[in-house]
CSV table of C-alpha atoms in Angstrom, one decimal:
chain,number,residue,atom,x,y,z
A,21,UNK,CA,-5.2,-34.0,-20.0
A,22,UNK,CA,-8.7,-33.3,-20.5
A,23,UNK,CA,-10.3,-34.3,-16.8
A,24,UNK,CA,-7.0,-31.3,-16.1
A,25,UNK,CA,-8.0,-28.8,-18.1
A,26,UNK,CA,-12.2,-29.3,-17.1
A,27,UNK,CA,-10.6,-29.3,-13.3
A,28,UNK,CA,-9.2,-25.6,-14.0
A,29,UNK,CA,-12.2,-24.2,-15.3
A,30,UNK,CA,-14.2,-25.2,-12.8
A,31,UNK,CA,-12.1,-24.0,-10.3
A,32,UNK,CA,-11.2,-21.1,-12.1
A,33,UNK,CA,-14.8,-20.1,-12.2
A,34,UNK,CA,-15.1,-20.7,-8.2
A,35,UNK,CA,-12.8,-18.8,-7.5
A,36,UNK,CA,-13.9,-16.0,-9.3
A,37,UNK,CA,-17.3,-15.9,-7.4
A,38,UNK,CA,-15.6,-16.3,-4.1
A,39,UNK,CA,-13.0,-13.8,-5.0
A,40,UNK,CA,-15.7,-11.1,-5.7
A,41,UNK,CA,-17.6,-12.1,-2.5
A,42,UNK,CA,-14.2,-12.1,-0.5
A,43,UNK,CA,-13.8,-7.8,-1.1
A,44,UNK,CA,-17.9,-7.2,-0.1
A,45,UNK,CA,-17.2,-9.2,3.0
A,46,UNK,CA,-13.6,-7.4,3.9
A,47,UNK,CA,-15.2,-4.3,3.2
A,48,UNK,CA,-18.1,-4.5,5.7
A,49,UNK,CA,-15.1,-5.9,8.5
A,50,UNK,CA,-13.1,-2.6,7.4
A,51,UNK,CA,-16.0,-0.4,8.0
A,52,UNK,CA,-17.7,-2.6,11.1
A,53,UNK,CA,-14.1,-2.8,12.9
A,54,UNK,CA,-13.1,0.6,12.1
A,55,UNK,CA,-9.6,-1.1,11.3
A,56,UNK,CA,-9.8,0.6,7.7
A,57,UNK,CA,-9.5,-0.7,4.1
A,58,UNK,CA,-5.8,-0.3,3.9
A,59,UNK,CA,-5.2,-2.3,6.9
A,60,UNK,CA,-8.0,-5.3,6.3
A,61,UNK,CA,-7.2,-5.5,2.2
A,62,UNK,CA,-3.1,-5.7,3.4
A,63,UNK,CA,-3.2,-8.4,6.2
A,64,UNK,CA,-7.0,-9.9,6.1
A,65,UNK,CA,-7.8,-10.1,2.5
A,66,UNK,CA,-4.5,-10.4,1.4
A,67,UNK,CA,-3.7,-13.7,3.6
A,68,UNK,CA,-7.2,-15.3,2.4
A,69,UNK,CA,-6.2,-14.9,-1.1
A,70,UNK,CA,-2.6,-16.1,-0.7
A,71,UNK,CA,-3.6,-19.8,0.9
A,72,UNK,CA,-3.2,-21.3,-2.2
A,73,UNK,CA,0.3,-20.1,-3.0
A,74,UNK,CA,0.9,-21.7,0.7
A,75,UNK,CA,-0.5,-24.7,-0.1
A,76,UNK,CA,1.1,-25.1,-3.7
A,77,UNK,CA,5.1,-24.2,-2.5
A,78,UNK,CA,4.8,-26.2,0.5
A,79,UNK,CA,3.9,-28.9,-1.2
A,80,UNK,CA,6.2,-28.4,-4.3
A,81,UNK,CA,8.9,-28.3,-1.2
A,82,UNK,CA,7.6,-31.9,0.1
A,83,UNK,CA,8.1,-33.5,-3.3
A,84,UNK,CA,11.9,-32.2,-3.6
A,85,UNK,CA,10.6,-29.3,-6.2
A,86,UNK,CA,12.3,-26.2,-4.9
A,87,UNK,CA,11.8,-24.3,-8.5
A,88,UNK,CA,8.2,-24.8,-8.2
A,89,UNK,CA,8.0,-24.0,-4.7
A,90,UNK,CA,10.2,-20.3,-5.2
A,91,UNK,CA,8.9,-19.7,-8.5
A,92,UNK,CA,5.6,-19.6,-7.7
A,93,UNK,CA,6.2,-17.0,-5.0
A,94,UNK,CA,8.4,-14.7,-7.4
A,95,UNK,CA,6.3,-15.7,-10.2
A,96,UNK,CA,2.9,-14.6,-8.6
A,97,UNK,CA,4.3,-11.3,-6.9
A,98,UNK,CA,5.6,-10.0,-10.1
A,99,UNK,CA,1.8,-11.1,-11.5
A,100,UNK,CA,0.5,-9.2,-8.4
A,101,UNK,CA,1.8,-6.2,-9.7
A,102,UNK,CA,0.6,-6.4,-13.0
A,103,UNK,CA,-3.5,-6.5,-11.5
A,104,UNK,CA,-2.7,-2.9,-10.4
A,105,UNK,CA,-2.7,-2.1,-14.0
A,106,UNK,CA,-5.5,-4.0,-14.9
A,107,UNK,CA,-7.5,-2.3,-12.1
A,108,UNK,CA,-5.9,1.1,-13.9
A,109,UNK,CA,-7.2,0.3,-17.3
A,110,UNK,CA,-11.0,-0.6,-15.5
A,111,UNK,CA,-11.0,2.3,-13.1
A,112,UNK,CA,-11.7,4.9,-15.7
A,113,UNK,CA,-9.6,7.7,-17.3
A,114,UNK,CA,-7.9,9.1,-13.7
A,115,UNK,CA,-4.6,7.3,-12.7
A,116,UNK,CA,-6.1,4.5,-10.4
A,117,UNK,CA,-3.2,5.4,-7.2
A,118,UNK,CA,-4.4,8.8,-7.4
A,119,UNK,CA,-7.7,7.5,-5.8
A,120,UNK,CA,-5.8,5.4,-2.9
A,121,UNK,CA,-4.1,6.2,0.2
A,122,UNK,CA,-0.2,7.0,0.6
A,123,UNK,CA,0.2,4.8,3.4
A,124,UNK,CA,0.2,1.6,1.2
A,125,UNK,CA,4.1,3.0,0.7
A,126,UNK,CA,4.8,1.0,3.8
A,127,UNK,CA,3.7,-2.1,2.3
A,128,UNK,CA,5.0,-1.9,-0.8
A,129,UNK,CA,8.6,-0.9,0.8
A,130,UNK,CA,8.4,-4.1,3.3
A,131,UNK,CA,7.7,-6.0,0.1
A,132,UNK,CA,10.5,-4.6,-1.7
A,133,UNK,CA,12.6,-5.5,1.5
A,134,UNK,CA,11.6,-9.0,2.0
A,135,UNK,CA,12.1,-9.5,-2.1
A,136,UNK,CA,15.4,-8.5,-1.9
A,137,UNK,CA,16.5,-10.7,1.4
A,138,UNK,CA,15.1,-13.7,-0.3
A,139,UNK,CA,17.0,-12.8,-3.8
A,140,UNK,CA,20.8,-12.1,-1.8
A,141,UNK,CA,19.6,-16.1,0.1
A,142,UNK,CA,19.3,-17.2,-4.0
A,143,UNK,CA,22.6,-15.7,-4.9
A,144,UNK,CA,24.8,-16.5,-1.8
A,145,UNK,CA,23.5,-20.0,-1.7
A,146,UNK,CA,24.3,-20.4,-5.4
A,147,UNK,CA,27.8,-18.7,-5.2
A,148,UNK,CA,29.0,-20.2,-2.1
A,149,UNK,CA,27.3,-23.5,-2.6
A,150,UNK,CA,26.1,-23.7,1.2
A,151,UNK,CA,24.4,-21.8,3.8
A,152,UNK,CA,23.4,-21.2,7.1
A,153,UNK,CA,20.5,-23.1,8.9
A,154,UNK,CA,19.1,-23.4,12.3
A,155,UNK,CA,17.2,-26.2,12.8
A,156,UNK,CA,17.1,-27.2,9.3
A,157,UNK,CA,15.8,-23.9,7.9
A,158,UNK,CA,18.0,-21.2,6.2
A,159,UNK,CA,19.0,-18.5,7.6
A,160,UNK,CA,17.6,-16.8,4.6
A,161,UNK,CA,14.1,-17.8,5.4
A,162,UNK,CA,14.3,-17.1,9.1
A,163,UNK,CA,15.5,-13.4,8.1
A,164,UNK,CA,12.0,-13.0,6.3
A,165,UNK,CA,10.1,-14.5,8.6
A,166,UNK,CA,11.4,-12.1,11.4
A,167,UNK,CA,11.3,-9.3,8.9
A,168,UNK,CA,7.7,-9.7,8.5
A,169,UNK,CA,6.7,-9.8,11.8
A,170,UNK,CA,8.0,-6.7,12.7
A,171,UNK,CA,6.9,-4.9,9.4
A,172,UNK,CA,3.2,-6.3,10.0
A,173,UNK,CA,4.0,-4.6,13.5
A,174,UNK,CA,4.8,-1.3,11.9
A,175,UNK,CA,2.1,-1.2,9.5
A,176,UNK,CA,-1.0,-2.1,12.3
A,177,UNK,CA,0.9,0.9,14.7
A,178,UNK,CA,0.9,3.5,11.8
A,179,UNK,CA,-2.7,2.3,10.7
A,180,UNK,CA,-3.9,2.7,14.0
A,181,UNK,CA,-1.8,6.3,14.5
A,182,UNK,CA,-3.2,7.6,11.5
A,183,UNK,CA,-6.8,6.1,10.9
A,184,UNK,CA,-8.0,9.2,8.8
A,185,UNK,CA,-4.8,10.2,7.2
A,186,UNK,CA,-6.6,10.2,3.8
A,187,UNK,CA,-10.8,9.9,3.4
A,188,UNK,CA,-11.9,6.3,2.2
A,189,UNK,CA,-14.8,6.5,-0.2
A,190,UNK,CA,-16.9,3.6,1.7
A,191,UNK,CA,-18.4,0.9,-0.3
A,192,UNK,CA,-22.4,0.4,0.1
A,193,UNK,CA,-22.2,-2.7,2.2
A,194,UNK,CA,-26.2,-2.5,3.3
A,195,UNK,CA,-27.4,-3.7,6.7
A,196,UNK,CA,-25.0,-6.6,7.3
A,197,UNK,CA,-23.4,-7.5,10.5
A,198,UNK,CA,-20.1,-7.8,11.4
A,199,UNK,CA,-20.5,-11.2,12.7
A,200,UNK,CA,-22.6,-12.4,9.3
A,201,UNK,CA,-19.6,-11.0,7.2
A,202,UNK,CA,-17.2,-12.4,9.1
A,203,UNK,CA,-18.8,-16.0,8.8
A,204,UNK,CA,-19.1,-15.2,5.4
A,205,UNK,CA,-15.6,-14.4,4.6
A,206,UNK,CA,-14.8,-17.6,6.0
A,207,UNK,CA,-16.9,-19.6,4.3
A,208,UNK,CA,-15.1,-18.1,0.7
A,209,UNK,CA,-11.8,-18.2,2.2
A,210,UNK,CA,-12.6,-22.2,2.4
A,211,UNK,CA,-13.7,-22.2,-1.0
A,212,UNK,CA,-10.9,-20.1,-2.4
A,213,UNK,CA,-8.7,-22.9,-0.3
A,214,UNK,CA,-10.1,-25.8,-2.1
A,215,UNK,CA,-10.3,-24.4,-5.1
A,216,UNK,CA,-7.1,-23.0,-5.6
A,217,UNK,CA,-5.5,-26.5,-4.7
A,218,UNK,CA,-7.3,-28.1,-7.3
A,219,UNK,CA,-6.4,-25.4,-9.4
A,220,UNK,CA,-2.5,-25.3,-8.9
A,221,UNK,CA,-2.9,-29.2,-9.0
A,222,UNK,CA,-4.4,-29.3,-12.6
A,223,UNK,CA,-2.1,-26.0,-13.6
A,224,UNK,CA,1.0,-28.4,-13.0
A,225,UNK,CA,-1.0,-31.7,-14.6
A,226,UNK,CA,-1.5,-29.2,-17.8
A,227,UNK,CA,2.4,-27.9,-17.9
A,228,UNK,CA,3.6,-31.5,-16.3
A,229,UNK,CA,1.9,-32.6,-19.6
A,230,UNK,CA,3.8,-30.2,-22.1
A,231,UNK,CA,7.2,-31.0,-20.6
A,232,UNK,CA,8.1,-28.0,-19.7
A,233,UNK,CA,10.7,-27.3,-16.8
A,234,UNK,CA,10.0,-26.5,-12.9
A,235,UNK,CA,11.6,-23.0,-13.0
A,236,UNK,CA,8.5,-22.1,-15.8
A,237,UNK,CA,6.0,-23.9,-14.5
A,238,UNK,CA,6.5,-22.4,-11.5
A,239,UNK,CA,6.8,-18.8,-12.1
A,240,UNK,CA,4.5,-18.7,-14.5
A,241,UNK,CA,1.7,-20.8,-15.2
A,242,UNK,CA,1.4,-21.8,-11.7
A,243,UNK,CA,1.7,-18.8,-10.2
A,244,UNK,CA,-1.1,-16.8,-12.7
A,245,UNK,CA,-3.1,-19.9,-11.5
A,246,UNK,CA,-2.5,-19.2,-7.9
A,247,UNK,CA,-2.6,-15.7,-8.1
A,248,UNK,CA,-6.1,-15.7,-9.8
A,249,UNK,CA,-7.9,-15.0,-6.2
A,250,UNK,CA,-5.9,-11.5,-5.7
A,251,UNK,CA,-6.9,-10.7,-9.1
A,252,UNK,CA,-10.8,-11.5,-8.9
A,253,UNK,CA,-10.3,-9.9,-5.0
A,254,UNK,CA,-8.8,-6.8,-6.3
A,255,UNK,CA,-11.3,-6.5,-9.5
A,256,UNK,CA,-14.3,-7.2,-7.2
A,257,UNK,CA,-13.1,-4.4,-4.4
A,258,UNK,CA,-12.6,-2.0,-7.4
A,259,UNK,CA,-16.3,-2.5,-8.5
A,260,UNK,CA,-17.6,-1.4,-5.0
A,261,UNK,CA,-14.7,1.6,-5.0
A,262,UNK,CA,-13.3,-0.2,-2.1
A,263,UNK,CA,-10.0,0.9,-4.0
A,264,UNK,CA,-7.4,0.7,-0.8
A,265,UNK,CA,-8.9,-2.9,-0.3
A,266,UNK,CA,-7.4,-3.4,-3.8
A,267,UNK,CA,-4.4,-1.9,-3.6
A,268,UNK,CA,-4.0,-3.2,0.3
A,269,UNK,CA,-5.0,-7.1,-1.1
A,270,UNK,CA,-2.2,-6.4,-3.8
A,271,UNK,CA,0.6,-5.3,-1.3
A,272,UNK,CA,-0.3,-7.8,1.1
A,273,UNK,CA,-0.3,-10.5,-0.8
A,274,UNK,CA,3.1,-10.0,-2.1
A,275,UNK,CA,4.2,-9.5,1.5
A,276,UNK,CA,2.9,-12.4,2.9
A,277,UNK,CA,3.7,-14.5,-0.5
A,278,UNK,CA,7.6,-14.1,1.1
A,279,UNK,CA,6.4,-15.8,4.3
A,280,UNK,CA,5.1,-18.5,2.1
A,281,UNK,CA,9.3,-19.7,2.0
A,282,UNK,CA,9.8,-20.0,5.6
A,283,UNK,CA,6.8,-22.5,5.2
A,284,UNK,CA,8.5,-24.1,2.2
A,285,UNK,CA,11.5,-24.4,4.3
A,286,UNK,CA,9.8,-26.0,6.6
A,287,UNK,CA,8.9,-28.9,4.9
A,288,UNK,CA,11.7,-28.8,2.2
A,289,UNK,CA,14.3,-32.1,3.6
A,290,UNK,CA,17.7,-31.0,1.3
A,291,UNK,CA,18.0,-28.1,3.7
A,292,UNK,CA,17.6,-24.6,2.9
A,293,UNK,CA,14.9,-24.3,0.1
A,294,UNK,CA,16.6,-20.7,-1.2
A,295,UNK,CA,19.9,-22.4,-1.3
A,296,UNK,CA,18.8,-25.2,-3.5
A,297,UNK,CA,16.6,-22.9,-5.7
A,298,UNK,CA,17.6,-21.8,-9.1
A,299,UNK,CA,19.8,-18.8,-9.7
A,300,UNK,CA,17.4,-18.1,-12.5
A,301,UNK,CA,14.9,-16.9,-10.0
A,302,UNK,CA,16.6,-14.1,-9.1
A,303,UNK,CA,15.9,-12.5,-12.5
A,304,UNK,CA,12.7,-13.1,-11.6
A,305,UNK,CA,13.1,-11.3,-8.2
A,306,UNK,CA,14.7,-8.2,-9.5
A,307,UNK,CA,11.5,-7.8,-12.0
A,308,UNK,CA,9.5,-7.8,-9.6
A,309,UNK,CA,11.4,-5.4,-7.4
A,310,UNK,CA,11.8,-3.1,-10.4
A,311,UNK,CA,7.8,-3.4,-11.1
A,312,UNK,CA,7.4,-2.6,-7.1
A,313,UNK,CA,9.7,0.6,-7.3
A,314,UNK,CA,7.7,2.0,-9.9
A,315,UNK,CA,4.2,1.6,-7.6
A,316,UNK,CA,6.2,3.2,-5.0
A,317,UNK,CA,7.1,6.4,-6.7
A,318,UNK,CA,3.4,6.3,-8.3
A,319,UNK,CA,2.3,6.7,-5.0
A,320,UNK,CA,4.7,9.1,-3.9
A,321,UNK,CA,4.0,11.3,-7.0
A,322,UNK,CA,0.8,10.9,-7.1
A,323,UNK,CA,0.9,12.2,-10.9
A,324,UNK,CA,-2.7,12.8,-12.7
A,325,UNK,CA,-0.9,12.3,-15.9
A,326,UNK,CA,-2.3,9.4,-18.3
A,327,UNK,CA,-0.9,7.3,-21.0
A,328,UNK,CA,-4.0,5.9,-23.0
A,329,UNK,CA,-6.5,6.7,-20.0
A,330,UNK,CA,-4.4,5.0,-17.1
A,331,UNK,CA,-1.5,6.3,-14.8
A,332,UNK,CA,1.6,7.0,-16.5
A,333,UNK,CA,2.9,4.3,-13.7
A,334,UNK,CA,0.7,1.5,-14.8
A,335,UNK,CA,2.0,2.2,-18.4
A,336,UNK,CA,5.3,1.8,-17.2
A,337,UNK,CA,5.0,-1.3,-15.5
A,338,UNK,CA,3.4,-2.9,-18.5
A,339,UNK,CA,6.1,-2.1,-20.5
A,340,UNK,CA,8.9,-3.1,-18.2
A,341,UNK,CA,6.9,-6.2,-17.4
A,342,UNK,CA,6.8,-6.9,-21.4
A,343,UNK,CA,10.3,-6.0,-21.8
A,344,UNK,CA,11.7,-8.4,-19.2
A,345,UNK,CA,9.7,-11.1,-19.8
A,346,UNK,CA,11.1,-10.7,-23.4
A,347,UNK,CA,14.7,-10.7,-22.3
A,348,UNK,CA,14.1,-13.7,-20.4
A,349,UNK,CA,12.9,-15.7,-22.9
A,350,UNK,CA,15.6,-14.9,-25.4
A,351,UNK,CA,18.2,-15.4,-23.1
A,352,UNK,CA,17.1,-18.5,-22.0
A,353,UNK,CA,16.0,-17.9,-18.4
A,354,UNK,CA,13.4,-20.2,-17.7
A,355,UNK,CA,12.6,-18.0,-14.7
């Protein structure tokens, strides 16, 4: 129990410097490429600091752990949201989505989407008892799979059509290359590979240890421990005002978090992973899709109006956050 807890912190710490290092590298790719923060903190830095979340659910899928494996993607999207309010309560006393582009809508809406495909897979496999697969893999995880290709289509072609819809406030990056940063970001992408494996391996150790059940250890203490790298990544863009990187990482992450089940599928051998997954979870999903709606009408507002120095839509997704995990708990849901 102790060698587990000493392997977190230590890896928790690693993370944190490659995290920070992770936005100063994307930034200088954004700005070198010309591609743009939104579109390098949604797909780039987004996919870096979801590795672990693959690597933790495909693995939970290999061991017959299909809670583990689903909660920690619904778990860590609907802990995703929540760094948007911590970057709110750092940023200062203006609402922090009044500082970012409107085209992260699109990314939030595919999220939103792909959340709610994988939450109707939860309830019709749970209700009917069976489901469709095609080669072994659900029909539900195939559908989000194909969904997310041609969203990540839509959002590179309106990136691309509108590359100054909005002015970025550019980070100081200093003289580096494009070919240094991009060795770079490798090299903490690696780091934030290794150690968010050892992490989420120690995170499970730790809960293993307390007896609680999959569905919780999953969607919760695993998936803060997995979502620590979009937290560190998003805090460290925020320092160097690469804000749409944040947001963008944020968005991203919990778009490419829902790919992270067609991978679990993959390698899950009762069938379809969604099917066999707790009903509980979609609780889980619907919080997060509630907490989503809310960025999406921030957004669209666009409101200057605080609530204790950050963005009346920050406050509200605190609350709601608080509220529903307090429902949860007294009605038993073990997420």
């Amino acid at each position: 129990m102790t060698q587990a807890w000493i392997i977190f912190i230590i890896s928790a710490l690693a993370i944190i410097i490659a995290g920070t290092k992770l936005s100063k590298y994307g930034d200088v790719i954004a700005i070198e490429t010309g591609l743009g923060q939104a579109l390098v903190g949604s797909i780039l830095v987004a996919g870096a600091t979801s590795l672990p979340e693959v690597v933790t659910s495909a693995t939970a899928s290999l061991i017959n752990a299909p809670d583990i494996a689903i909660g920690n993607v619904y778990g860590s999207n609907t802990f995703n949201i929540m760094i948007l309010a911590v970057a709110d309560s750092l940023k200062g006393t203006s609402p922090f989505l009044l500082n970012v582009q409107s085209k992260h809508i699109l990314s939030a809406l595919l999220g939103i989407l792909l959340s709610a495909i994988g939450a109707m897979a939860i309830l019709s496999g749970n209700l009917l008892g069976s489901s469709v697969e095609v080669f072994g893999i659900g029909i539900g995880a195939l559908s989000i799979v194909v969904t997310y290709i041609i969203g990540a289509r839509l959002i590179f072609r309106y990136e691309r059509k509108n590359p100054e819809l909005e002015d970025e406030e550019e980070a100081v990056v200093g003289d580096m290359s494009l070919k240094e940063a991009a060795m770079k970001f490798a090299i903490v992408a690696v780091v934030i590979i290794v150690a968010g494996i050892k992490l989420s391996q120690s995170a499970d150790q730790i809960a293993t240890a307390t007896g609680m059940e999959q569905t919780f250890i999953g969607s919760t203490l695993v998936a803060a421990a997995t979502s620590l790298p979009e937290m560190v990544a998003s805090i460290g863009a925020l320092r160097i005002n690469a804000y749409d990187i944040a947001v963008g990482n944020v968005l991203g992450s919990n778009i490419f978090n829902m790919t992270i089940i067609f991978v679990a599928d993959i390698f899950y051998q009762q069938g379809s992973v969604l099917a066999n997954a707790s009903l509980n979870h979609t609780v889980t999903a619907l919080l997060g899709l509630i907490l989503s709606s809310i960025v999406v009408i921030g957004l669209f507002y666009r409101s200057k109006k605080t609530f204790f120095n950050i963005g009346w839509d920050s406050f509200a997704n605190i609350f709601v956050y608080l509220v529903g995990a307090y429902l949860l708990f007294n009605l038993g849901v073990n997420f």
